[in-house]
């Protein structure tokens, strides 16, 4: 297995009085796509937000590229090379598509070749480049959210349920985009409920329950093991095709 | 990087972006509607210019507050402190410049005013920095505490003004060249009101330029909408908070100077007195919207002047009526920006 780019060791996160993460141990290998599965309320989104520093861990260690980032601020974590696509997408509706992309490109104006690559997967973004992002459809907003995360190369991309409520044709384009990102060496940690999408892209999988990672495996192995799917997730992947 | 060619989706159709122009029509409609009611064109012009001047001054004061609310989610009831302190600093600056203020030269008058405005802006900017660090920063995210401590800050500032400048009413005479009116036919327009309109338009244009043409402006607009996402993109929004708070405080100082010159007198309560109007304006405009704040200020000020002339008995409630009418039409203000 490839070396770990991101490691969580015994991470606990409290939100107010609620103890959400209860000792998460997770390893994300460099250059692969790790899928985080689990029932609703298992702690998947909280895990991503904790990695991103949006919620501070009350205990435990988060190591990214050999550096403990648990105590860093969110901007510092982003600058360390982690991009985040939240479940709600976090699009700035009042800004145009171009302005959204400009903000995401911290080093300067977005690179033209990179934009062409993005437009190849998400052509709507070129068409609506000068339009306020608020007028985009849900699928197009998701394209923009992902495009914003990849407008500059990042070492790790955290993506929270990108296919939620999205048309199948757009999901196919997302699969192509994520596959291309993997080929260029980007590491991706993906929270996903769409098993077809997860199985198509995932290299490794971690299953969460009650604020802990309860199972780790290769995605292909879990996809082939209906008994494990039923035990861990309550359903088989085939039931979600 | 090798570009691949995925299938083009059929989900690309969406409505063309439409600019929301309806709020732009409110002030012109109000002006046109007032003309037959007022009856006399010269009177209408005088009232309209007075309303525009008053609106510009309120906009200058309120624009910083609406950004502070939109970006920082801070309910700053102490904004009036910057208005009052700015006015007092400007008055203090004008004392040694009395020769320039009383001279018949427009340029000397304007130079004196520029120095007074600079003193007010710099002084309130520094005060704003301290206010944010000491009073506001400990209560980010806690609205009730924000109201209490910023109100407390306003009270402390007013008492400090009494201690430094005394509790009596001060005179704030207009420079010589700005006294009186310019006459166009039957219409007389006070010179200072023209200056106030010009200053307000300059501030509005400058803010639009910064907000729409610079990366800082993009960050402010994005931060008003979703500060957490701005941080997740790698920007330190806390620094932006401080910068916007300082700029908003300096604008309040500038607005306080104009307001004191408009009234030609000032007391320590000048800030608190105008804050009701300022809150009405930022609520009408839509919390966090500079454009909405501009339109809201014009509508409130025009309505106040027309109603004050046509039906003085209801002048005091006209602003509340305008706010109620606009919120019935658009419950979140003329332009919705901050979604909380």
Coordinates of C-alpha atoms in Angstrom, one line a residue:
Chain A
X1 CA 0.0 0.0 0.0
X2 CA 1.2 3.5 -0.7
X3 CA 2.5 5.7 2.1
X4 CA -0.1 7.6 4.1
X5 CA -0.7 11.2 3.2
X6 CA -3.3 11.8 5.9
X7 CA -3.6 10.0 9.2
X8 CA -6.1 10.4 12.0
X9 CA -5.2 8.8 15.3
X10 CA -7.7 8.6 18.1
X11 CA -9.6 11.8 17.1
X12 CA -12.4 12.9 19.3
X13 CA -14.6 15.9 18.3
X14 CA -17.3 17.5 20.5
X15 CA -19.9 19.8 19.1
X16 CA -21.4 21.6 22.0
X17 CA -22.4 18.9 24.5
X18 CA -22.4 16.2 21.8
X19 CA -19.5 13.8 21.5
X20 CA -19.6 13.1 17.7
X21 CA -16.2 11.6 16.9
X22 CA -15.2 9.0 19.5
X23 CA -11.7 8.0 18.5
X24 CA -11.4 8.0 14.8
X25 CA -8.4 6.1 13.3
X26 CA -8.1 6.6 9.6
X27 CA -5.4 6.4 7.0
X28 CA -5.6 8.0 3.6
X29 CA -2.9 6.6 1.2
X30 CA -1.1 9.1 -1.0
X31 CA -2.4 9.2 -4.6
X32 CA -5.5 7.1 -4.1
X33 CA -9.2 7.7 -3.6
X34 CA -10.4 6.7 -0.2
X35 CA -14.2 6.4 0.3
X36 CA -15.7 7.1 3.7
X37 CA -19.0 5.2 4.1
X38 CA -21.5 4.9 6.9
X39 CA -25.0 5.4 7.9
X40 CA -26.4 8.9 8.4
X41 CA -25.1 10.3 11.7
X42 CA -22.0 8.1 11.7
X43 CA -19.7 11.1 11.8
X44 CA -18.5 11.2 8.2
X45 CA -19.1 15.0 7.6
X46 CA -17.7 15.7 11.1
X47 CA -14.5 13.9 10.2
X48 CA -14.0 16.0 7.1
X49 CA -14.8 19.2 9.0
X50 CA -12.4 18.2 11.7
X51 CA -9.6 17.5 9.2
X52 CA -10.3 21.0 7.7
X53 CA -10.1 22.6 11.1
X54 CA -13.7 23.8 11.0
X55 CA -14.4 21.9 14.2
X56 CA -11.4 21.4 16.5
X57 CA -10.7 17.9 17.8
X58 CA -10.9 17.7 21.5
X59 CA -8.3 14.9 21.5
X60 CA -6.2 12.9 19.0
X61 CA -3.8 13.6 16.2
X62 CA -4.3 14.6 12.6
X63 CA -1.2 14.3 10.5
X64 CA -0.9 15.6 7.0
X65 CA 2.2 15.0 5.0
X66 CA 4.1 14.3 8.2
X67 CA 2.9 17.5 9.9
X68 CA 0.4 17.6 12.8
X69 CA -2.4 19.9 11.7
X70 CA -4.8 19.4 14.5
X71 CA -4.1 22.7 16.1
X72 CA -3.9 24.8 12.9
X73 CA -6.5 27.3 11.7
X74 CA -8.6 26.4 8.7
X75 CA -6.8 28.9 6.4
X76 CA -3.5 27.4 7.4
X77 CA -4.8 23.9 6.7
X78 CA -6.0 25.0 3.3
X79 CA -2.7 26.6 2.5
X80 CA -1.0 23.3 3.5
X81 CA -2.6 21.8 0.4
X82 CA -6.0 20.6 1.4
X83 CA -9.1 21.6 -0.6
X84 CA -12.7 21.1 0.7
X85 CA -16.0 20.6 -1.1
X86 CA -18.7 20.7 1.6
X87 CA -22.0 18.9 1.3
X88 CA -23.8 22.3 0.9
X89 CA -21.2 23.2 -1.8
X90 CA -20.4 26.6 -0.3
X91 CA -20.9 28.4 -3.5
X92 CA -20.8 32.2 -3.3
X93 CA -24.1 32.9 -5.1
X94 CA -23.6 36.7 -5.3
X95 CA -20.3 36.2 -7.1
X96 CA -20.0 35.1 -10.8
X97 CA -18.6 31.8 -11.7
X98 CA -15.4 33.6 -12.7
X99 CA -15.2 35.4 -9.4
X100 CA -15.7 32.1 -7.5
X101 CA -12.9 30.6 -9.4
X102 CA -10.7 33.6 -9.0
X103 CA -11.0 33.4 -5.3
X104 CA -10.2 29.7 -5.2
X105 CA -7.0 30.4 -7.2
X106 CA -4.8 31.8 -4.4
X107 CA -1.6 32.0 -6.4
X108 CA -3.0 34.4 -9.0
X109 CA -5.4 34.3 -12.0
X110 CA -6.6 30.8 -12.8
X111 CA -4.2 28.9 -15.2
X112 CA -5.7 28.8 -18.7
X113 CA -4.7 25.2 -19.4
X114 CA -6.2 24.1 -16.0
X115 CA -9.4 25.9 -16.9
X116 CA -9.6 24.2 -20.2
X117 CA -9.2 20.9 -18.5
X118 CA -12.0 21.8 -16.1
X119 CA -14.2 23.0 -18.9
X120 CA -13.8 19.7 -20.7
X121 CA -15.5 17.9 -17.8
X122 CA -17.9 20.7 -16.8
X123 CA -18.7 22.7 -20.0
X124 CA -21.5 24.5 -18.3
X125 CA -19.0 26.5 -16.3
X126 CA -17.5 28.0 -19.5
X127 CA -21.0 28.9 -20.8
X128 CA -22.0 30.6 -17.5
X129 CA -18.5 32.0 -16.7
X130 CA -19.8 35.6 -16.3
X131 CA -23.1 34.7 -14.7
X132 CA -23.8 34.9 -10.9
X133 CA -23.3 31.5 -9.4
X134 CA -26.7 31.8 -7.7
X135 CA -28.5 31.2 -11.0
X136 CA -26.8 27.9 -11.7
X137 CA -28.8 24.7 -11.3
X138 CA -27.9 22.3 -8.4
X139 CA -25.7 20.1 -10.6
X140 CA -23.9 23.1 -12.1
X141 CA -23.3 24.5 -8.6
X142 CA -21.7 21.1 -7.7
X143 CA -19.5 21.3 -10.8
X144 CA -18.4 24.8 -9.7
X145 CA -17.7 23.6 -6.1
X146 CA -15.5 20.8 -7.4
X147 CA -13.9 23.0 -10.1
X148 CA -13.0 25.5 -7.4
X149 CA -11.3 22.8 -5.3
X150 CA -9.2 21.7 -8.3
X151 CA -8.5 25.1 -10.0
X152 CA -5.0 24.8 -8.6
X153 CA -3.3 21.5 -7.8
X154 CA -3.9 20.4 -4.2
X155 CA -2.3 17.4 -2.4
X156 CA -5.6 16.3 -0.9
X157 CA -9.2 17.0 -1.7
X158 CA -12.0 16.4 0.8
X159 CA -15.3 15.9 -0.9
X160 CA -18.6 15.5 0.9
X161 CA -21.4 13.8 -1.0
X162 CA -20.9 15.4 -4.4
X163 CA -23.6 13.3 -6.1
X164 CA -26.4 14.1 -3.7
X165 CA -29.4 15.2 -5.8
X166 CA -27.3 15.3 -9.0
X167 CA -28.4 14.1 -12.5
X168 CA -26.7 10.8 -13.7
X169 CA -25.2 12.5 -16.7
X170 CA -23.3 15.0 -14.4
X171 CA -22.3 12.2 -12.1
X172 CA -20.6 10.5 -15.1
X173 CA -18.6 13.6 -15.8
X174 CA -17.7 13.8 -12.1
X175 CA -16.4 10.2 -12.3
X176 CA -14.2 11.2 -15.3
X177 CA -12.9 14.3 -13.5
X178 CA -12.0 12.4 -10.3
X179 CA -10.4 9.6 -12.3
X180 CA -8.3 12.2 -14.1
X181 CA -7.4 13.8 -10.7
X182 CA -6.3 10.4 -9.4
X183 CA -4.1 9.9 -12.5
X184 CA -2.3 13.2 -11.9
X185 CA -1.5 12.0 -8.4
X186 CA -4.1 13.9 -6.3
X187 CA -5.3 12.2 -3.2
X188 CA -9.0 12.3 -2.6
X189 CA -11.1 11.5 0.6
X190 CA -14.7 11.1 -0.5
X191 CA -17.8 10.9 1.7
X192 CA -20.4 9.3 -0.5
X193 CA -23.8 7.5 -0.3
X194 CA -23.9 6.7 -4.0
X195 CA -22.3 3.2 -4.0
X196 CA -22.1 3.0 -7.8
X197 CA -20.1 6.2 -7.8
X198 CA -18.0 5.1 -4.8
X199 CA -17.3 1.6 -6.2
X200 CA -16.3 3.1 -9.6
X201 CA -13.7 5.4 -8.1
X202 CA -12.6 4.1 -4.7
X203 CA -9.3 2.4 -4.1
X204 CA -9.7 2.0 -0.4
X205 CA -12.8 2.3 1.9
X206 CA -13.4 3.0 5.5
X207 CA -16.7 2.5 7.1
X208 CA -17.8 4.6 10.1
X209 CA -20.4 3.9 12.8
X210 CA -21.1 5.8 16.0
X211 CA -18.2 8.1 15.5
X212 CA -15.5 5.5 14.8
X213 CA -14.0 3.8 11.8
X214 CA -15.2 0.2 12.2
X215 CA -13.9 -1.3 9.0
X216 CA -11.1 -0.7 6.5
X217 CA -10.6 -2.5 3.2
X218 CA -10.0 -2.2 -0.5
X219 CA -13.1 -0.8 -2.1
X220 CA -13.1 -3.7 -4.6
X221 CA -13.1 -6.2 -1.8
X222 CA -16.1 -4.6 0.0
X223 CA -18.0 -4.3 -3.3
X224 CA -17.6 -8.0 -3.8
X225 CA -18.6 -8.9 -0.2
X226 CA -22.3 -8.7 0.1
X227 CA -22.2 -10.1 3.7
X228 CA -19.9 -7.3 4.8
X229 CA -22.0 -4.7 3.1
X230 CA -25.1 -6.0 4.9
X231 CA -23.3 -6.1 8.2
X232 CA -21.6 -2.7 8.0
X233 CA -24.1 -0.7 6.0
X234 CA -27.4 -2.5 6.3
X235 CA -27.7 -2.8 2.6
X236 CA -25.8 -4.3 -0.3
X237 CA -24.1 -2.2 -3.0
X238 CA -26.3 -3.9 -5.6
X239 CA -29.4 -2.5 -3.9
X240 CA -28.1 1.0 -4.7
X241 CA -27.4 0.4 -8.4
Chain B
X1 CA -2.4 18.0 -18.5
X2 CA -4.2 15.8 -20.9
X3 CA -7.8 17.0 -21.5
X4 CA -10.3 14.3 -22.0
X5 CA -13.6 14.8 -23.6
X6 CA -16.5 13.6 -21.5
X7 CA -20.0 13.6 -22.7
X8 CA -21.6 17.0 -22.6
X9 CA -24.5 17.0 -20.2
X10 CA -28.0 18.1 -21.2
X11 CA -28.4 19.8 -17.9
X12 CA -26.9 23.0 -19.1
X13 CA -30.0 24.9 -19.8
X14 CA -30.8 27.5 -17.2
X15 CA -32.3 31.0 -17.2
X16 CA -30.1 33.9 -18.2
X17 CA -29.0 35.9 -15.3
X18 CA -31.4 38.8 -14.7
X19 CA -30.5 41.9 -12.8
X20 CA -32.8 42.7 -10.1
X21 CA -33.8 46.2 -11.1
X22 CA -37.0 46.7 -9.1
X23 CA -35.3 48.2 -6.0
X24 CA -33.7 50.8 -8.3
X25 CA -37.1 52.2 -9.1
X26 CA -38.3 52.8 -5.6
X27 CA -36.5 56.2 -5.1
X28 CA -37.5 57.5 -8.6
X29 CA -41.1 56.4 -8.1
X30 CA -41.2 58.2 -4.8
X31 CA -39.8 61.4 -6.3
X32 CA -42.3 61.3 -9.2
X33 CA -45.2 60.5 -6.9
X34 CA -44.2 63.4 -4.6
X35 CA -44.2 66.1 -7.4
X36 CA -48.0 66.5 -7.8
X37 CA -48.5 66.3 -4.0
X38 CA -45.9 69.0 -3.3
X39 CA -47.4 71.1 -6.2
X40 CA -44.6 73.5 -6.7
X41 CA -41.6 72.5 -8.8
X42 CA -39.1 74.8 -6.9
X43 CA -40.2 73.4 -3.6
X44 CA -40.1 69.9 -4.9
X45 CA -36.5 70.4 -6.1
X46 CA -35.5 71.9 -2.8
X47 CA -37.0 69.0 -0.9
X48 CA -35.5 66.4 -3.3
X49 CA -32.0 67.8 -3.0
X50 CA -32.4 68.0 0.7
X51 CA -33.5 64.4 0.8
X52 CA -30.6 63.3 -1.5
X53 CA -28.1 65.1 0.7
X54 CA -29.5 63.6 3.9
X55 CA -29.6 60.2 2.3
X56 CA -26.0 60.4 1.2
X57 CA -24.9 61.3 4.7
X58 CA -26.9 58.5 6.2
X59 CA -25.4 56.1 3.6
X60 CA -21.9 57.2 4.5
X61 CA -22.6 56.4 8.1
X62 CA -24.5 53.2 7.5
X63 CA -22.4 51.6 4.8
X64 CA -19.7 50.5 7.2
X65 CA -22.2 49.1 9.6
X66 CA -24.0 47.0 7.0
X67 CA -20.7 45.5 5.9
X68 CA -19.7 44.8 9.6
X69 CA -23.0 43.0 10.1
X70 CA -22.9 41.1 6.8
X71 CA -19.3 40.1 7.1
X72 CA -18.7 39.7 10.8
X73 CA -22.3 38.9 11.9
X74 CA -21.8 41.5 14.5
X75 CA -24.7 43.7 15.8
X76 CA -22.7 46.8 16.6
X77 CA -24.9 49.2 18.6
X78 CA -21.9 51.2 19.4
X79 CA -21.5 52.5 15.8
X80 CA -22.9 55.8 17.1
X81 CA -19.7 56.3 19.1
X82 CA -17.7 56.6 15.9
X83 CA -20.2 59.2 14.5
X84 CA -19.9 61.3 17.6
X85 CA -16.2 61.0 18.1
X86 CA -15.6 61.7 14.4
X87 CA -17.7 64.9 14.6
X88 CA -15.9 66.1 17.8
X89 CA -12.5 65.4 16.3
X90 CA -13.4 67.3 13.1
X91 CA -14.7 70.2 15.3
X92 CA -11.5 70.2 17.2
X93 CA -9.4 70.2 14.0
X94 CA -11.4 73.2 12.7
X95 CA -10.7 75.3 15.7
X96 CA -7.1 76.2 14.8
X97 CA -8.1 76.4 11.2
X98 CA -10.7 79.1 11.9
X99 CA -8.9 81.5 9.5
X100 CA -9.3 79.1 6.7
X101 CA -12.9 78.3 7.6
X102 CA -13.9 81.9 7.6
X103 CA -11.9 82.9 4.6
X104 CA -13.8 83.7 1.4
X105 CA -11.7 81.2 -0.6
X106 CA -13.6 78.0 -1.5
X107 CA -10.2 76.2 -1.7
X108 CA -9.1 77.2 1.8
X109 CA -12.6 76.2 3.1
X110 CA -12.3 72.8 1.4
X111 CA -8.8 72.4 2.6
X112 CA -9.9 73.0 6.2
X113 CA -12.7 70.5 5.7
X114 CA -10.4 67.9 4.2
X115 CA -8.1 68.2 7.2
X116 CA -11.0 67.9 9.6
X117 CA -12.4 64.9 7.7
X118 CA -8.9 63.3 7.7
X119 CA -8.7 63.8 11.5
X120 CA -12.1 62.3 12.0
X121 CA -11.4 59.4 9.7
X122 CA -8.0 58.5 11.2
X123 CA -9.2 59.0 14.7
X124 CA -12.3 56.9 14.4
X125 CA -10.4 54.3 12.4
X126 CA -7.9 53.9 15.3
X127 CA -10.8 53.9 17.8
X128 CA -12.5 51.3 15.7
X129 CA -9.4 49.1 15.8
X130 CA -9.3 49.3 19.6
X131 CA -13.1 48.8 19.8
X132 CA -13.0 45.6 17.7
X133 CA -10.0 44.1 19.6
X134 CA -11.2 45.0 23.1
X135 CA -15.0 45.0 22.9
X136 CA -16.2 43.1 19.9
X137 CA -13.6 40.3 19.5
X138 CA -14.5 38.5 22.8
X139 CA -18.2 38.2 21.8
X140 CA -18.0 37.0 18.2
X141 CA -21.0 34.7 17.5
X142 CA -22.9 35.8 20.6
X143 CA -25.6 38.3 19.5
X144 CA -27.0 39.2 22.9
X145 CA -23.6 39.9 24.4
X146 CA -22.8 41.9 21.3
X147 CA -25.8 44.2 21.8
X148 CA -25.0 44.6 25.5
X149 CA -21.3 45.3 25.2
X150 CA -21.5 47.6 22.1
X151 CA -24.3 49.6 23.8
X152 CA -22.0 49.8 26.8
X153 CA -19.2 51.0 24.5
X154 CA -21.5 53.7 23.1
X155 CA -22.3 54.9 26.7
X156 CA -18.6 54.9 27.7
X157 CA -17.8 56.9 24.5
X158 CA -20.5 59.5 25.2
X159 CA -19.3 59.9 28.7
X160 CA -15.7 60.2 27.5
X161 CA -16.8 63.0 25.1
X162 CA -18.4 64.8 28.1
X163 CA -15.2 64.4 30.0
X164 CA -12.9 65.6 27.2
X165 CA -15.0 68.3 25.4
X166 CA -17.6 69.1 28.1
X167 CA -21.3 68.4 28.2
X168 CA -22.6 71.6 26.5
X169 CA -23.8 71.8 22.9
X170 CA -21.0 72.8 20.5
X171 CA -21.3 74.9 17.4
X172 CA -20.1 73.5 14.1
X173 CA -20.2 76.4 11.7
X174 CA -20.1 75.8 8.0
X175 CA -17.1 77.2 6.1
X176 CA -17.8 80.5 4.6
X177 CA -18.1 79.4 1.0
X178 CA -20.5 76.6 1.8
X179 CA -23.0 78.8 3.5
X180 CA -26.1 80.0 1.6
X181 CA -27.7 78.6 -1.5
X182 CA -27.1 78.3 -5.2
X183 CA -30.1 79.7 -7.1
X184 CA -31.2 78.2 -10.4
X185 CA -34.2 80.3 -11.5
X186 CA -36.8 79.8 -8.8
X187 CA -35.0 77.0 -7.2
X188 CA -32.6 77.5 -4.3
X189 CA -30.3 74.7 -3.3
X190 CA -28.1 74.9 -0.3
X191 CA -24.4 74.6 -1.2
X192 CA -23.5 72.2 1.6
X193 CA -26.2 69.8 0.4
X194 CA -24.5 69.7 -3.0
X195 CA -21.2 68.9 -1.3
X196 CA -22.9 66.2 0.8
X197 CA -24.3 64.6 -2.4
X198 CA -20.9 64.7 -4.1
X199 CA -19.2 63.2 -1.1
X200 CA -21.8 60.5 -0.8
X201 CA -21.6 59.6 -4.5
X202 CA -17.8 59.5 -4.2
X203 CA -17.9 57.1 -1.2
X204 CA -20.5 54.9 -3.0
X205 CA -18.4 54.8 -6.2
X206 CA -15.3 54.0 -4.2
X207 CA -17.0 51.2 -2.4
X208 CA -18.4 49.8 -5.6
X209 CA -14.9 49.9 -7.1
X210 CA -13.3 48.1 -4.2
X211 CA -16.1 45.6 -3.8
X212 CA -16.4 44.7 -7.5
X213 CA -12.9 45.3 -9.0
X214 CA -10.4 44.1 -6.3
X215 CA -9.7 40.8 -4.7
X216 CA -10.2 42.3 -1.3
X217 CA -13.6 43.3 -2.4
X218 CA -14.3 39.8 -3.7
X219 CA -13.3 38.4 -0.3
X220 CA -15.5 40.9 1.5
X221 CA -18.5 40.0 -0.7
X222 CA -17.8 36.2 -0.4
X223 CA -17.2 36.6 3.3
X224 CA -20.6 38.3 3.8
X225 CA -22.2 35.3 2.2
X226 CA -20.2 32.4 3.7
X227 CA -17.2 33.3 5.9
X228 CA -16.5 29.7 6.7
X229 CA -16.0 28.8 3.0
X230 CA -13.7 31.8 2.5
X231 CA -11.5 30.4 5.3
X232 CA -11.6 26.9 3.7
X233 CA -10.2 28.5 0.6
X234 CA -7.2 29.6 2.6
X235 CA -7.9 33.2 3.4
X236 CA -7.6 34.6 7.0
X237 CA -11.0 36.2 7.3
X238 CA -10.2 37.6 10.8
X239 CA -7.8 40.1 9.3
X240 CA -10.5 41.1 6.9
X241 CA -12.9 41.5 9.8
X242 CA -10.5 44.0 11.4
X243 CA -10.0 45.9 8.2
X244 CA -13.7 46.2 7.5
X245 CA -14.4 47.3 11.0
X246 CA -11.7 50.0 10.9
X247 CA -13.0 51.2 7.5
X248 CA -16.6 51.2 8.7
X249 CA -15.6 53.2 11.8
X250 CA -13.7 55.7 9.6
X251 CA -16.7 56.1 7.4
X252 CA -18.9 56.7 10.4
X253 CA -16.4 59.4 11.5
X254 CA -16.7 61.0 8.0
X255 CA -20.5 60.7 8.1
X256 CA -20.6 62.2 11.6
X257 CA -18.6 65.2 10.4
X258 CA -21.0 65.8 7.6
X259 CA -24.0 65.3 9.8
X260 CA -22.7 67.8 12.4
X261 CA -22.0 70.3 9.6
X262 CA -25.5 69.7 8.3
X263 CA -27.0 70.5 11.8
X264 CA -24.3 73.1 12.5
X265 CA -24.3 71.9 16.2
X266 CA -23.3 68.8 18.0
X267 CA -23.6 67.1 21.3
X268 CA -22.2 63.7 22.5
X269 CA -25.6 62.2 21.7
X270 CA -25.3 63.0 18.0
X271 CA -24.4 59.4 17.2
X272 CA -27.1 57.7 19.2
X273 CA -29.7 60.1 17.7
X274 CA -29.0 59.1 14.2
X275 CA -28.6 55.4 14.8
X276 CA -32.3 54.7 14.6
X277 CA -32.3 56.0 11.0
X278 CA -29.1 54.0 10.3
X279 CA -30.6 50.8 11.5
X280 CA -33.8 51.4 9.5
X281 CA -31.7 52.0 6.4
X282 CA -29.6 48.8 6.7
X283 CA -32.7 46.7 7.4
X284 CA -34.5 48.2 4.4
X285 CA -31.4 47.7 2.2
X286 CA -30.8 44.1 3.2
X287 CA -28.2 43.3 5.8
X288 CA -24.8 43.3 4.3
X289 CA -25.7 44.9 1.0
X290 CA -23.9 48.2 0.2
X291 CA -26.1 48.8 -2.9
X292 CA -29.2 48.2 -0.8
X293 CA -28.0 50.5 1.9
X294 CA -27.5 53.2 -0.7
X295 CA -31.0 52.9 -2.0
X296 CA -32.5 52.5 1.4
X297 CA -30.8 55.7 2.6
X298 CA -32.1 57.6 -0.3
X299 CA -35.7 56.3 0.1
X300 CA -35.8 57.0 3.9
X301 CA -34.3 60.5 3.5
X302 CA -36.5 61.5 0.6
X303 CA -39.6 60.2 2.4
X304 CA -38.6 62.1 5.5
X305 CA -38.3 65.4 3.6
X306 CA -41.5 65.0 1.6
X307 CA -43.6 63.8 4.5
X308 CA -42.1 66.5 6.8
X309 CA -43.4 69.1 4.3
X310 CA -46.7 67.5 3.4
X311 CA -47.8 66.1 6.7
X312 CA -45.5 67.2 9.5
X313 CA -47.6 65.4 12.1
X314 CA -46.7 62.0 10.8
X315 CA -43.1 62.9 9.9
X316 CA -41.7 61.0 12.9
X317 CA -43.3 57.7 11.9
X318 CA -42.7 58.0 8.1
X319 CA -39.5 56.0 8.3
X320 CA -41.1 53.2 10.2
X321 CA -44.0 53.2 7.7
X322 CA -41.5 53.1 4.8
X323 CA -39.6 50.2 6.5
X324 CA -42.8 48.3 7.1
X325 CA -44.0 48.7 3.5
X326 CA -40.6 47.6 2.0
X327 CA -40.4 44.6 4.3
X328 CA -43.9 43.6 3.4
X329 CA -42.7 43.7 -0.3
X330 CA -39.3 42.1 0.4
X331 CA -39.1 40.6 3.9
X332 CA -35.3 40.4 3.7
X333 CA -34.7 43.9 2.4
X334 CA -34.2 45.4 -1.0
X335 CA -31.2 43.1 -1.7
X336 CA -30.6 39.9 0.1
X337 CA -26.9 39.2 0.8
X338 CA -26.2 37.8 4.2
X339 CA -28.1 34.5 4.6
X340 CA -28.2 33.6 8.2

